[in-house]
Amino acid sequence: MQRQLKTGISDVFPELTQDVIGRMRNAASPRLRAVMEILIRHLHAFVRESRLTQEEWGYAIDFLTRTGQICSQQRQEFVLHSDILGVSMLVDAVNHRSGVGILP
């Protein structure tokens, strides 16, 4: 049975999110700092919204570890994951908006 997702939990440990974002203040560039802040905010929001369990997080870490272990100079599995999740195509679309019907 799928656990019900609940909203309204943005108050769960908000100081952690702010602390982690604060660690980016000495990032190599303003752009890196901004991108990392967005990533941290969205990742923390995902954990809160999904109420991710420690077991589920463990599965995710194991999945990423195994993915890294099968990567080599000739085989880059993280690119495949990016493709499967639609991230590669979205990055292209965001950076090349001239195509008809790609973006409004």
Backbone as JSON Lines, residues from 0, in Angstrom:
{"i":0,"aa":"M","n":[0.84,-1.19,0.0],"ca":[0.0,0.0,0.0],"c":[0.89,1.25,0.0]}
{"i":1,"aa":"Q","n":[0.56,2.18,-0.86],"ca":[1.34,3.4,-0.97],"c":[1.02,4.33,0.19]}
{"i":2,"aa":"R","n":[2.09,4.87,0.79],"ca":[1.88,5.84,1.88],"c":[1.31,7.12,1.31]}
{"i":3,"aa":"Q","n":[0.41,7.72,2.03],"ca":[-0.19,8.98,1.61],"c":[0.81,10.11,1.79]}
{"i":4,"aa":"L","n":[0.98,10.92,0.75],"ca":[1.84,12.09,0.84],"c":[1.07,13.2,1.54]}
{"i":5,"aa":"K","n":[1.75,13.88,2.42],"ca":[1.1,14.95,3.16],"c":[1.84,16.25,2.91]}
{"i":6,"aa":"T","n":[1.07,17.31,2.87],"ca":[1.66,18.64,2.7],"c":[1.59,19.37,4.03]}
{"i":7,"aa":"G","n":[2.14,20.56,4.06],"ca":[2.08,21.35,5.27],"c":[3.12,20.95,6.3]}
{"i":8,"aa":"I","n":[4.22,20.36,5.85],"ca":[5.26,19.96,6.8],"c":[6.53,20.76,6.58]}
{"i":9,"aa":"S","n":[6.39,21.93,5.99],"ca":[7.56,22.76,5.72],"c":[8.24,23.24,6.99]}
{"i":10,"aa":"D","n":[7.54,23.05,8.12],"ca":[8.12,23.5,9.39],"c":[9.0,22.43,10.04]}
{"i":11,"aa":"V","n":[9.21,21.3,9.36],"ca":[10.07,20.25,9.91],"c":[11.53,20.65,9.71]}
{"i":12,"aa":"F","n":[12.18,21.04,10.79],"ca":[13.62,21.33,10.85],"c":[14.06,22.35,9.79]}
{"i":13,"aa":"P","n":[13.37,23.49,9.66],"ca":[13.76,24.48,8.64],"c":[15.14,25.06,8.87]}
{"i":14,"aa":"E","n":[15.59,25.07,10.13],"ca":[16.92,25.62,10.41],"c":[18.03,24.77,9.78]}
{"i":15,"aa":"L","n":[17.77,23.48,9.57],"ca":[18.76,22.64,8.89],"c":[18.95,23.12,7.46]}
{"i":16,"aa":"T","n":[17.85,23.35,6.77],"ca":[17.94,23.82,5.38],"c":[18.71,25.13,5.32]}
{"i":17,"aa":"Q","n":[18.41,26.06,6.19],"ca":[19.1,27.34,6.19],"c":[20.59,27.18,6.52]}
{"i":18,"aa":"D","n":[20.9,26.28,7.43],"ca":[22.3,26.02,7.79],"c":[23.07,25.47,6.59]}
{"i":19,"aa":"V","n":[22.48,24.51,5.9],"ca":[23.17,23.92,4.74],"c":[23.34,24.96,3.64]}
{"i":20,"aa":"I","n":[22.31,25.75,3.39],"ca":[22.42,26.82,2.4],"c":[23.52,27.8,2.81]}
{"i":21,"aa":"G","n":[23.61,28.1,4.09],"ca":[24.64,29.01,4.58],"c":[26.05,28.5,4.33]}
{"i":22,"aa":"R","n":[26.21,27.2,4.28],"ca":[27.54,26.63,4.0],"c":[28.02,26.92,2.59]}
{"i":23,"aa":"M","n":[27.11,27.36,1.73],"ca":[27.46,27.66,0.34],"c":[27.94,29.09,0.16]}
{"i":24,"aa":"R","n":[27.97,29.88,1.24],"ca":[28.3,31.31,1.1],"c":[29.7,31.53,0.54]}
{"i":25,"aa":"N","n":[30.61,30.58,0.69],"ca":[31.96,30.73,0.15],"c":[32.18,29.94,-1.13]}
{"i":26,"aa":"A","n":[31.1,29.66,-1.84],"ca":[31.2,28.92,-3.09],"c":[32.1,29.67,-4.07]}
{"i":27,"aa":"A","n":[32.67,28.93,-5.0],"ca":[33.63,29.49,-5.94],"c":[33.05,30.62,-6.8]}
{"i":28,"aa":"S","n":[31.75,30.59,-7.05],"ca":[31.14,31.65,-7.87],"c":[29.72,31.92,-7.38]}
{"i":29,"aa":"P","n":[29.22,33.1,-7.67],"ca":[27.84,33.41,-7.31],"c":[26.83,32.45,-7.97]}
{"i":30,"aa":"R","n":[27.11,32.05,-9.2],"ca":[26.22,31.12,-9.91],"c":[26.18,29.77,-9.21]}
{"i":31,"aa":"L","n":[27.34,29.24,-8.83],"ca":[27.38,27.97,-8.11],"c":[26.6,28.08,-6.81]}
{"i":32,"aa":"R","n":[26.79,29.16,-6.1],"ca":[26.08,29.39,-4.83],"c":[24.57,29.39,-5.07]}
{"i":33,"aa":"A","n":[24.12,30.08,-6.1],"ca":[22.68,30.17,-6.4],"c":[22.1,28.81,-6.79]}
{"i":34,"aa":"V","n":[22.81,28.08,-7.64],"ca":[22.33,26.77,-8.08],"c":[22.29,25.8,-6.9]}
{"i":35,"aa":"M","n":[23.3,25.82,-6.07],"ca":[23.32,24.92,-4.91],"c":[22.21,25.26,-3.92]}
{"i":36,"aa":"E","n":[21.92,26.54,-3.74],"ca":[20.82,26.92,-2.85],"c":[19.49,26.38,-3.36]}
{"i":37,"aa":"I","n":[19.26,26.5,-4.65],"ca":[18.02,25.99,-5.24],"c":[17.96,24.47,-5.08]}
{"i":38,"aa":"L","n":[19.06,23.79,-5.37],"ca":[19.1,22.33,-5.23],"c":[18.8,21.91,-3.79]}
{"i":39,"aa":"I","n":[19.42,22.55,-2.84],"ca":[19.22,22.21,-1.42],"c":[17.77,22.44,-1.01]}
{"i":40,"aa":"R","n":[17.21,23.6,-1.38],"ca":[15.82,23.89,-1.01],"c":[14.86,22.85,-1.59]}
{"i":41,"aa":"H","n":[15.05,22.5,-2.87],"ca":[14.15,21.54,-3.51],"c":[14.35,20.12,-2.98]}
{"i":42,"aa":"L","n":[15.58,19.73,-2.74],"ca":[15.84,18.4,-2.2],"c":[15.25,18.26,-0.8]}
{"i":43,"aa":"H","n":[15.44,19.26,0.03],"ca":[14.88,19.23,1.38],"c":[13.35,19.23,1.33]}
{"i":44,"aa":"A","n":[12.77,19.99,0.41],"ca":[11.31,20.01,0.26],"c":[10.8,18.64,-0.19]}
{"i":45,"aa":"F","n":[11.53,17.98,-1.08],"ca":[11.16,16.64,-1.53],"c":[11.13,15.66,-0.35]}
{"i":46,"aa":"V","n":[12.16,15.71,0.47],"ca":[12.23,14.82,1.64],"c":[11.05,15.08,2.57]}
{"i":47,"aa":"R","n":[10.75,16.34,2.8],"ca":[9.63,16.68,3.68],"c":[8.3,16.24,3.08]}
{"i":48,"aa":"E","n":[8.07,16.59,1.82],"ca":[6.78,16.29,1.19],"c":[6.54,14.79,1.08]}
{"i":49,"aa":"S","n":[7.55,14.05,0.71],"ca":[7.39,12.6,0.54],"c":[7.48,11.85,1.86]}
{"i":50,"aa":"R","n":[7.94,12.57,2.9],"ca":[8.18,11.93,4.21],"c":[9.06,10.69,4.02]}
{"i":51,"aa":"L","n":[10.13,10.9,3.31],"ca":[11.08,9.85,2.99],"c":[11.55,9.15,4.26]}
{"i":52,"aa":"T","n":[11.5,7.83,4.25],"ca":[11.94,7.07,5.42],"c":[13.44,6.82,5.35]}
{"i":53,"aa":"Q","n":[14.03,6.46,6.47],"ca":[15.46,6.13,6.48],"c":[15.73,4.92,5.6]}
{"i":54,"aa":"E","n":[14.81,3.97,5.57],"ca":[14.97,2.79,4.71],"c":[14.96,3.19,3.24]}
{"i":55,"aa":"E","n":[14.03,4.06,2.86],"ca":[13.97,4.53,1.47],"c":[15.22,5.3,1.09]}
{"i":56,"aa":"W","n":[15.71,6.14,2.01],"ca":[16.93,6.89,1.74],"c":[18.11,5.92,1.59]}
{"i":57,"aa":"G","n":[18.12,4.89,2.4],"ca":[19.16,3.87,2.29],"c":[19.14,3.2,0.92]}
{"i":58,"aa":"Y","n":[17.94,2.88,0.42],"ca":[17.83,2.31,-0.93],"c":[18.38,3.26,-1.97]}
{"i":59,"aa":"A","n":[18.07,4.55,-1.83],"ca":[18.54,5.55,-2.78],"c":[20.07,5.64,-2.77]}
{"i":60,"aa":"I","n":[20.65,5.67,-1.58],"ca":[22.11,5.74,-1.47],"c":[22.75,4.48,-2.06]}
{"i":61,"aa":"D","n":[22.16,3.33,-1.78],"ca":[22.67,2.07,-2.34],"c":[22.59,2.09,-3.87]}
{"i":62,"aa":"F","n":[21.48,2.58,-4.41],"ca":[21.3,2.68,-5.85],"c":[22.38,3.56,-6.48]}
{"i":63,"aa":"L","n":[22.62,4.73,-5.87],"ca":[23.63,5.64,-6.4],"c":[25.04,5.05,-6.26]}
{"i":64,"aa":"T","n":[25.29,4.36,-5.15],"ca":[26.6,3.72,-4.95],"c":[26.84,2.67,-6.02]}
{"i":65,"aa":"R","n":[25.84,1.81,-6.25],"ca":[26.0,0.76,-7.27],"c":[26.15,1.37,-8.66]}
{"i":66,"aa":"T","n":[25.44,2.46,-8.92],"ca":[25.58,3.13,-10.21],"c":[27.02,3.62,-10.4]}
{"i":67,"aa":"G","n":[27.56,4.25,-9.38],"ca":[28.94,4.74,-9.46],"c":[29.94,3.62,-9.65]}
{"i":68,"aa":"Q","n":[29.67,2.49,-9.05],"ca":[30.61,1.36,-9.14],"c":[30.68,0.77,-10.53]}
{"i":69,"aa":"I","n":[29.62,0.9,-11.33],"ca":[29.66,0.33,-12.68],"c":[30.04,1.36,-13.74]}
{"i":70,"aa":"C","n":[30.32,2.58,-13.32],"ca":[30.77,3.6,-14.26],"c":[32.25,3.41,-14.58]}
{"i":71,"aa":"S","n":[32.61,3.79,-15.77],"ca":[34.02,3.74,-16.19],"c":[34.23,4.85,-17.22]}
{"i":72,"aa":"Q","n":[35.43,4.91,-17.78],"ca":[35.71,5.92,-18.81],"c":[34.8,5.71,-20.03]}
{"i":73,"aa":"Q","n":[34.43,4.47,-20.3],"ca":[33.61,4.16,-21.46],"c":[32.12,4.06,-21.14]}
{"i":74,"aa":"R","n":[31.78,3.94,-19.88],"ca":[30.38,3.71,-19.48],"c":[30.0,4.68,-18.37]}
{"i":75,"aa":"Q","n":[29.1,5.62,-18.7],"ca":[28.69,6.62,-17.72],"c":[27.2,6.46,-17.43]}
{"i":76,"aa":"E","n":[26.89,5.71,-16.4],"ca":[25.51,5.39,-16.06],"c":[24.72,6.59,-15.54]}
{"i":77,"aa":"F","n":[25.38,7.58,-14.96],"ca":[24.66,8.75,-14.47],"c":[24.05,9.54,-15.63]}
{"i":78,"aa":"V","n":[24.69,9.53,-16.79],"ca":[24.12,10.17,-17.97],"c":[22.85,9.44,-18.38]}
{"i":79,"aa":"L","n":[22.87,8.12,-18.32],"ca":[21.68,7.33,-18.63],"c":[20.54,7.68,-17.68]}
{"i":80,"aa":"H","n":[20.84,7.79,-16.38],"ca":[19.82,8.18,-15.41],"c":[19.26,9.56,-15.74]}
{"i":81,"aa":"S","n":[20.14,10.48,-16.12],"ca":[19.72,11.82,-16.49],"c":[18.76,11.76,-17.68]}
{"i":82,"aa":"D","n":[19.07,10.91,-18.64],"ca":[18.2,10.75,-19.81],"c":[16.85,10.15,-19.42]}
{"i":83,"aa":"I","n":[16.88,9.11,-18.6],"ca":[15.65,8.43,-18.19],"c":[14.73,9.38,-17.43]}
{"i":84,"aa":"L","n":[15.3,10.23,-16.59],"ca":[14.51,11.18,-15.8],"c":[14.1,12.42,-16.59]}
{"i":85,"aa":"G","n":[14.56,12.54,-17.82],"ca":[14.2,13.68,-18.66],"c":[15.01,14.93,-18.39]}
{"i":86,"aa":"V","n":[16.03,14.82,-17.54],"ca":[16.81,16.0,-17.18],"c":[17.68,16.46,-18.35]}
{"i":87,"aa":"S","n":[18.3,15.55,-19.05],"ca":[19.15,15.93,-20.18],"c":[18.37,16.73,-21.2]}
{"i":88,"aa":"M","n":[17.18,16.27,-21.55],"ca":[16.37,16.95,-22.55],"c":[15.89,18.3,-22.02]}
{"i":89,"aa":"L","n":[15.54,18.37,-20.74],"ca":[15.08,19.63,-20.16],"c":[16.19,20.67,-20.13]}
{"i":90,"aa":"V","n":[17.42,20.26,-19.81],"ca":[18.55,21.19,-19.83],"c":[18.74,21.72,-21.25]}
{"i":91,"aa":"D","n":[18.66,20.84,-22.25],"ca":[18.77,21.3,-23.63],"c":[17.65,22.29,-23.97]}
{"i":92,"aa":"A","n":[16.43,21.98,-23.56],"ca":[15.29,22.85,-23.86],"c":[15.43,24.22,-23.2]}
{"i":93,"aa":"V","n":[15.89,24.24,-21.95],"ca":[16.07,25.5,-21.23],"c":[17.14,26.36,-21.9]}
{"i":94,"aa":"N","n":[18.16,25.72,-22.46],"ca":[19.28,26.46,-23.03],"c":[19.16,26.72,-24.53]}
{"i":95,"aa":"H","n":[18.18,26.12,-25.18],"ca":[17.99,26.31,-26.62],"c":[16.5,26.47,-26.9]}
{"i":96,"aa":"R","n":[15.99,27.64,-26.64],"ca":[14.54,27.89,-26.71],"c":[14.04,28.21,-28.11]}
{"i":97,"aa":"S","n":[14.83,28.08,-29.14],"ca":[14.42,28.53,-30.48],"c":[13.53,27.52,-31.19]}
{"i":98,"aa":"G","n":[13.45,26.28,-30.72],"ca":[12.65,25.27,-31.4],"c":[11.15,25.52,-31.28]}
{"i":99,"aa":"V","n":[10.43,25.24,-32.34],"ca":[8.98,25.41,-32.33],"c":[8.36,24.33,-31.47]}
{"i":100,"aa":"G","n":[7.5,24.74,-30.55],"ca":[6.79,23.78,-29.71],"c":[7.58,23.22,-28.55]}
{"i":101,"aa":"I","n":[8.82,23.63,-28.4],"ca":[9.63,23.11,-27.3],"c":[9.19,23.74,-25.99]}
{"i":102,"aa":"L","n":[9.15,25.04,-25.96],"ca":[8.72,25.77,-24.77],"c":[7.8,26.91,-25.2]}
{"i":103,"aa":"P","n":[6.86,27.28,-24.34],"ca":[5.97,28.4,-24.69],"c":[6.74,29.71,-24.78]}
